[in-house]
Short mmCIF file of C-alpha atoms and ligand atoms in Angstrom, two decimals:
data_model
loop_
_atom_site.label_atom_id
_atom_site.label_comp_id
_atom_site.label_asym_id
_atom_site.label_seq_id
_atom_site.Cartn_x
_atom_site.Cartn_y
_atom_site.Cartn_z
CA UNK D 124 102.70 41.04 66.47
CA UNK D 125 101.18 37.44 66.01
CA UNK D 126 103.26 35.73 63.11
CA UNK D 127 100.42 35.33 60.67
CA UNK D 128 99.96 39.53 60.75
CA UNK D 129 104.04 39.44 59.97
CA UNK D 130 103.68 37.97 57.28
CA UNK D 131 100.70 39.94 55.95
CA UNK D 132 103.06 42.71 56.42
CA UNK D 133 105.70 41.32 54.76
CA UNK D 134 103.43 39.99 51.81
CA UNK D 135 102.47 43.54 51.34
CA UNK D 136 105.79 45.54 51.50
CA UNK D 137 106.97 42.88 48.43
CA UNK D 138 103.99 43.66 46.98
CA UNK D 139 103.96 47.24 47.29
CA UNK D 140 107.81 47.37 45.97
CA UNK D 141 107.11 44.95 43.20
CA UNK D 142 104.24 47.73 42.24
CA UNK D 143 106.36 50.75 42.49
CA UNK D 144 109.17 49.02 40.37
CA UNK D 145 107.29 47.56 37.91
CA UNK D 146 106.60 50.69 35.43
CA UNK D 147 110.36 51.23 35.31
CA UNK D 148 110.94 47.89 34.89
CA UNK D 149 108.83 47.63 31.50
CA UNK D 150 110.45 50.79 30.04
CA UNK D 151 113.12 50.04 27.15
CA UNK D 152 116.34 50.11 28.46
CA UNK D 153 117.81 53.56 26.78
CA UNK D 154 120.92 54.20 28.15
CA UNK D 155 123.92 54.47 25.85
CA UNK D 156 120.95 54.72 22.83
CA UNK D 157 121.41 58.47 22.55
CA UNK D 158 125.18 58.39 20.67
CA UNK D 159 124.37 57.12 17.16
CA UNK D 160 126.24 53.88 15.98
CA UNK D 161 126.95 52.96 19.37
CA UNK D 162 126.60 49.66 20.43
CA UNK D 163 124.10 49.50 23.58
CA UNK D 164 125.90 46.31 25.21
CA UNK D 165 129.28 47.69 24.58
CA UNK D 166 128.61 50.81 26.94
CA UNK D 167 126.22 49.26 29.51
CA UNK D 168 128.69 46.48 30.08
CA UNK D 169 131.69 49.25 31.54
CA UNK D 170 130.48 49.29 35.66
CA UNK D 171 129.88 52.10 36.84
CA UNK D 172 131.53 53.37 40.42
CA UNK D 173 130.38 55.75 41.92
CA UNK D 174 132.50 57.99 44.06
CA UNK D 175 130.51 61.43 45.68
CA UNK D 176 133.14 64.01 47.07
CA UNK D 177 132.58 66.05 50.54
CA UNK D 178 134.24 69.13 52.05
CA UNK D 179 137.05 67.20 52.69
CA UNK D 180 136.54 63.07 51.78
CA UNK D 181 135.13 60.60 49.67
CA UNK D 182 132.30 58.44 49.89
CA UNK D 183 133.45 55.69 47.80
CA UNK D 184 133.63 51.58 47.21
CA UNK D 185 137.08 50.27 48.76
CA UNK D 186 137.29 47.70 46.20
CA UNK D 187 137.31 47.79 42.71
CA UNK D 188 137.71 44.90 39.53
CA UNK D 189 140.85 45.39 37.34
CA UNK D 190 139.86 46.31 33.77
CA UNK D 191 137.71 49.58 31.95
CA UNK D 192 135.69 51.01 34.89
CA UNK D 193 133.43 53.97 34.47
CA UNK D 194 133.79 56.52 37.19
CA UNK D 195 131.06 58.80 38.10
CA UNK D 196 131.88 61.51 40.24
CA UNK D 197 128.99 63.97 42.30
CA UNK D 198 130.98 67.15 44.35
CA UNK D 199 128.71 67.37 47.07
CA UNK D 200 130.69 69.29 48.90
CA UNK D 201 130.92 73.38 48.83
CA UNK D 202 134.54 74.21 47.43
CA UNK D 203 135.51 72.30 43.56
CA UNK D 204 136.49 68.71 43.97
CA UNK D 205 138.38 66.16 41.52
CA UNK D 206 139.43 62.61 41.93
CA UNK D 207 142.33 61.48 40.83
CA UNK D 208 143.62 57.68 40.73
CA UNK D 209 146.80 56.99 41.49
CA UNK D 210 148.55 53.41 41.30
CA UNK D 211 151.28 52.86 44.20
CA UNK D 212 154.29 51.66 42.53
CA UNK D 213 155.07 47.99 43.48
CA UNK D 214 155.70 48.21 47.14
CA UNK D 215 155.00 51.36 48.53
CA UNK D 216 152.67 51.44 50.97
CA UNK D 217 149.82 54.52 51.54
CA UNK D 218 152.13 55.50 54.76
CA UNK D 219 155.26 56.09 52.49
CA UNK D 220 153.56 57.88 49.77
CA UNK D 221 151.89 59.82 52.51
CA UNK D 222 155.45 60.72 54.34
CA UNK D 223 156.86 61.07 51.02
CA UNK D 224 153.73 63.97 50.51
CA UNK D 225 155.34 65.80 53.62
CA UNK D 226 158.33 66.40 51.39
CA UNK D 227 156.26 67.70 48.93
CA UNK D 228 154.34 66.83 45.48
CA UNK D 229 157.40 65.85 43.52
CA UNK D 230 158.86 63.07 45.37
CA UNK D 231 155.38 61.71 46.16
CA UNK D 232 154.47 61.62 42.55
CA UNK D 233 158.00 59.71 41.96
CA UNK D 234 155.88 56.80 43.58
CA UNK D 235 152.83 56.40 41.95
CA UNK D 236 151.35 56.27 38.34
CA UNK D 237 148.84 58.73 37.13
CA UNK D 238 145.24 56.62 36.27
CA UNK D 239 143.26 58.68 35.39
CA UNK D 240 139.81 60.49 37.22
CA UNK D 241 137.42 62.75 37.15
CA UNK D 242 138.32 66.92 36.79
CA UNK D 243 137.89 69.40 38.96
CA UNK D 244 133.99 70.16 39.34
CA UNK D 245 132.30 73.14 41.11
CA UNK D 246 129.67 72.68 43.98
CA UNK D 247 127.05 70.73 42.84
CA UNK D 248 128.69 69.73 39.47
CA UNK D 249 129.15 65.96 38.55
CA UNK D 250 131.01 63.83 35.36
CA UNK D 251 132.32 61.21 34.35
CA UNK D 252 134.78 59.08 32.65
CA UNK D 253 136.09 55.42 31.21
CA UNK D 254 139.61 53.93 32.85
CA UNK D 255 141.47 50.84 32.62
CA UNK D 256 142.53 49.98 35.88
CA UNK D 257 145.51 47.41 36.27
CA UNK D 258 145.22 46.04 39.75
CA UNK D 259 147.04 47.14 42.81
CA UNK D 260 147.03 49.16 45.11
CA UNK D 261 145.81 52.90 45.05
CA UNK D 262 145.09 56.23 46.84
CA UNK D 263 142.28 58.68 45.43
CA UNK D 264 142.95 62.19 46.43
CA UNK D 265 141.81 65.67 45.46
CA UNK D 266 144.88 67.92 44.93
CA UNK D 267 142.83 71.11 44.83
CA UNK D 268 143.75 73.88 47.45
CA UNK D 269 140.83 75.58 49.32
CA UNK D 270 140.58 79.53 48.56
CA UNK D 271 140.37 80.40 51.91
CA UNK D 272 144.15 78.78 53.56
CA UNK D 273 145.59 77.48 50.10
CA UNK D 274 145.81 73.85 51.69
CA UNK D 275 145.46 71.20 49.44
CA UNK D 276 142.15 69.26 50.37
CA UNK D 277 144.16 66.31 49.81
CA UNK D 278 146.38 67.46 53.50
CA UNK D 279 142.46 68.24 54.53
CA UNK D 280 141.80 64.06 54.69
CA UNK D 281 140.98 64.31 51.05
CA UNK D 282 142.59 60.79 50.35
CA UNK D 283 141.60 57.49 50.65
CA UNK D 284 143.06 53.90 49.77
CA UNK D 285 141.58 51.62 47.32
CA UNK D 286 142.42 48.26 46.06
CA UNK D 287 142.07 46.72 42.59
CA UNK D 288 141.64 43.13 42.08
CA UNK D 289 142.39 41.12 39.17
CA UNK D 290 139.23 40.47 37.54
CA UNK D 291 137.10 37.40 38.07
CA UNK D 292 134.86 36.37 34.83
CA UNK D 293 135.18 38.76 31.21
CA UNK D 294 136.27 42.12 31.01
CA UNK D 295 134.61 45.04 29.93
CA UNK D 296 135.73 46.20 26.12
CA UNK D 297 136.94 49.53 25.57
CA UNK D 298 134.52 52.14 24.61
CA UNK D 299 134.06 53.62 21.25
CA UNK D 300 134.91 57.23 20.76
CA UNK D 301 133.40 60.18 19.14
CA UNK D 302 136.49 62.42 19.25
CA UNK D 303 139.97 62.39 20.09
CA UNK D 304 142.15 64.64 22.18
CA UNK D 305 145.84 63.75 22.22
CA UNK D 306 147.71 64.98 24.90
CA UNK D 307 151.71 65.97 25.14
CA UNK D 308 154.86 67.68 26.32
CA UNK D 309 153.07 70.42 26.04
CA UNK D 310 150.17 70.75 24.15
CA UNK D 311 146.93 69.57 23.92
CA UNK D 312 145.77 68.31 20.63
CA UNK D 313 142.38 69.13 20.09
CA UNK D 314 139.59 70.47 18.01
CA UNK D 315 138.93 74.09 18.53
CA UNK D 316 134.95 73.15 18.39
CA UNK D 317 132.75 70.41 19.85
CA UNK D 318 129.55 69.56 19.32
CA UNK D 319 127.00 70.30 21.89
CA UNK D 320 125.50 67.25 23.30
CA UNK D 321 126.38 63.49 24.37
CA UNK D 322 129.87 62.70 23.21
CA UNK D 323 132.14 59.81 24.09
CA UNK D 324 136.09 61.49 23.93
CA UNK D 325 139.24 59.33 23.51
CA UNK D 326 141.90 61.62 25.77
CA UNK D 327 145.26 59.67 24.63
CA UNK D 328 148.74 61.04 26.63
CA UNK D 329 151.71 60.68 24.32
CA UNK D 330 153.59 61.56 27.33
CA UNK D 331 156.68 61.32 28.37
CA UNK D 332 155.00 63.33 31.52
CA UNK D 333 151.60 62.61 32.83
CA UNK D 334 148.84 64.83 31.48
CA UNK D 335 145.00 66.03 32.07
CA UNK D 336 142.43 67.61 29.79
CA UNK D 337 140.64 69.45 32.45
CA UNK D 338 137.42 71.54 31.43
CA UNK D 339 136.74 74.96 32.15
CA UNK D 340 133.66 77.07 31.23
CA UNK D 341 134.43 80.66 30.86
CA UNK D 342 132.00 83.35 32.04
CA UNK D 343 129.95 84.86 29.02
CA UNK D 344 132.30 87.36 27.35
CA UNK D 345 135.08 85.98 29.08
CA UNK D 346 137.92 84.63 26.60
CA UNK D 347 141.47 82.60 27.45
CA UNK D 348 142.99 86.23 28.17
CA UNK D 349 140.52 86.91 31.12
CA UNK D 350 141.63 83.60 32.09
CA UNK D 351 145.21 83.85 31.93
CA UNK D 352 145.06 87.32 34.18
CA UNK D 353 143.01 85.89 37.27
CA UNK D 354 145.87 82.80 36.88
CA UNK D 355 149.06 85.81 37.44
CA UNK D 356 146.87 88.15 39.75
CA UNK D 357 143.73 86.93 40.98
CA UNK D 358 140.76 89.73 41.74
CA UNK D 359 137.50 89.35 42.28
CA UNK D 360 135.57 86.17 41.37
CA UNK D 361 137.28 84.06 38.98
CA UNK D 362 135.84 84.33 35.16
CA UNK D 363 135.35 80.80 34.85
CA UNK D 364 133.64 77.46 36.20
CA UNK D 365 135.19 74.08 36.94
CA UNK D 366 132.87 70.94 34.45
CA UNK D 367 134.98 68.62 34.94
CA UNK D 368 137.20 66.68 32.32
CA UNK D 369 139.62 63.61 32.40
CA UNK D 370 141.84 63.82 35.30
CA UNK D 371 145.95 62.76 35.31
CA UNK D 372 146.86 60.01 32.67
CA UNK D 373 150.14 58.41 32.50
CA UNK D 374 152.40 59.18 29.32
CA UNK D 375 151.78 56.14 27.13
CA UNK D 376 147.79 55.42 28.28
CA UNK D 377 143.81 56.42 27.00
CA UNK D 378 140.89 56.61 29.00
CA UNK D 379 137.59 58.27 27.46
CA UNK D 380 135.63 61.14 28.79
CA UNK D 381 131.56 61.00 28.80
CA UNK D 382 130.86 64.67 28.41
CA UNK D 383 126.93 66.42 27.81
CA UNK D 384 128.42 69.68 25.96
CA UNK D 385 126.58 73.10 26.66
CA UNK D 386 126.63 75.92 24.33
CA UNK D 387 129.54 78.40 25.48
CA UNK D 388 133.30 79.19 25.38
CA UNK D 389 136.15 76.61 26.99
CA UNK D 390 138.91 76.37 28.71
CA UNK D 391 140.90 72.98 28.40
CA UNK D 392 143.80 72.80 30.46
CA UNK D 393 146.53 70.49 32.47
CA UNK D 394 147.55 71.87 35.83
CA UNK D 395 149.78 69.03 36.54
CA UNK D 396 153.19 70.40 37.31
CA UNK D 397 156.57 69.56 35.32
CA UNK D 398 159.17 68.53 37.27
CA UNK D 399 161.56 68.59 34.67
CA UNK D 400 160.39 72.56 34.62
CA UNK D 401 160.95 73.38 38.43
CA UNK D 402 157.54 72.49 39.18
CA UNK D 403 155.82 74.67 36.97
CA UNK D 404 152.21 73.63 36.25
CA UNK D 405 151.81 72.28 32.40
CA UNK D 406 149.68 75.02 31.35
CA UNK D 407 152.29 77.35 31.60
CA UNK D 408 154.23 76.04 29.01
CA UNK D 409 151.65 75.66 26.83
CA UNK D 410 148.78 72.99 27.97
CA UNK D 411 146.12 75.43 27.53
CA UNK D 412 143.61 75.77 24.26
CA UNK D 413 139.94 78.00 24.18
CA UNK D 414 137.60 75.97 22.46
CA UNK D 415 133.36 76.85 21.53
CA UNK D 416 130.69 75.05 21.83
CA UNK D 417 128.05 76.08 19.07
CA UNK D 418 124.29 75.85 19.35
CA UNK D 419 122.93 72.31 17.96
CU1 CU O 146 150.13 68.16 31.31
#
């Protein structure tokens, strides 16, 4: 190719790509418009990470800025997928919280701090959510057994490390919130409706023990009961769908769930096992509310 006809080619391909950009270019800029007295600039300037989950690891950045971060989470994959953030405490590396894994859940839990993610979604299914990150360093995992074997995906090479760095230049201001959901030793504060649609939800965990406000949508006709019987003695298909949610907070901390509400019936719920309770998960002693979503 003689250098003149390079750049011809070249002058084109800009061209072309200006072109094809250019109508999107000139539309307004909507996003974050949609939730009335919300201020555009406030949500737009939260970045967004993206994180898609696989049957069984993440495609995700390896580096993230300290400060409000808004995580957007695809499953890809064929079996529900969450991601959860956790924080190694000062000094633990991934290889100790890993060995500390083999022992089991408890003592590897004993060395990190619960930062919050994206809930469980089925195939398919994505969501998202607002957390303040403090730097360090972190693992993302998926805790979520498969139905087949019962292994957790995490023991599947669902796990990956991530750093935080402080952040360079102004941080991101916390989002404002349409609802709250306060979270507890064990109960989950909550309206018993929300409004179908956009909403922005402020998921607070009074603590002591870390918490989730995971989101389940139950089949039509199903209610909590049908629920709570596939839980004790699973047949058949189960009577619900994973959509996501806020994943494990830390007692004491807020992130904010972005959440497009269908009509239906709910399930919210926190899995997250007690070990103050021999391990039981936090639904079972009472983290567990049906809620409705009318018709706009
Ligand atoms: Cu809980």
């Amino acid at each position: 190719m003689k250098p003149n006809r390079l750049f011809t080619s070249m002058f084109l391909l800009v061209f072309v790509a200006l072109g094809a950009c250019s109508p999107a270019a000139s539309l307004p800029d909507t996003s974050g418009t949609s939730i009335p007295g919300k201020s555009t600039q406030e949500v737009s300037s939260i970045p967004t990470v993206e994180i898609d989950a696989l049957d069984f690891s993440y495609t995700a950045p390896e580096t993230l800025n300290a400060g409000w971060v808004r995580v957007a989470l695809i499953n890809s994959g064929a079996e529900d997928h969450l991601v959860q953030f956790l924080r190694l405490n000062e000094g633990v590396t991934m290889d100790q919280f890993l060995e500390a894994f083999q022992q089991g859940e408890g003592p590897a839990l004993a060395l990190v701090n619960f930062e919050g993610g994206v809930g469980a979604l089925a195939p398919g299914g994505s969501g998202q959510v607002i957390i303040n990150l403090p730097a360090g360093n972190y693992v993302i995992l998926c805790p979520i057994p498969s139905p087949d074997d019962q292994i957790p995906h995490v023991a599947k090479g669902m796990i990956m490390p991530l750093t935080v760095q402080p952040a360079s230049g102004p941080l991101a201001s916390e989002p404002a919130a349409d609802l709250t959901v306060t979270l507890r030793d064990f109960e989950i504060d909550m309206p018993e409706t929300m409004p179908a649609g956009l909403v922005t939800i402020q998921v607070t965990n009074e603590g002591p023990e870390p918490h989730e406000f995971n989101i389940l949508q139950l089949e039509e006709g199903k209610t909590i009961d049908d629920f709570q019987q596939f839980m004790n003695a699973p047949d058949g298909p189960p009577p619900f769908s994973s959509v996501g949610g806020m994943n494990g907070l830390a007692g004491g901390s807020t992130g904010y769930l972005e959440y497009d509400f269908q009509p239906g019936t709910y399930v919210a719920i926190c899995f997250i096992p007690s070990p103050n309770n021999e391990g039981s998960p936090h639904f079972t002693l009472g983290m567990i509310e049906q809620f409705t979503v009318a018709s706009p």
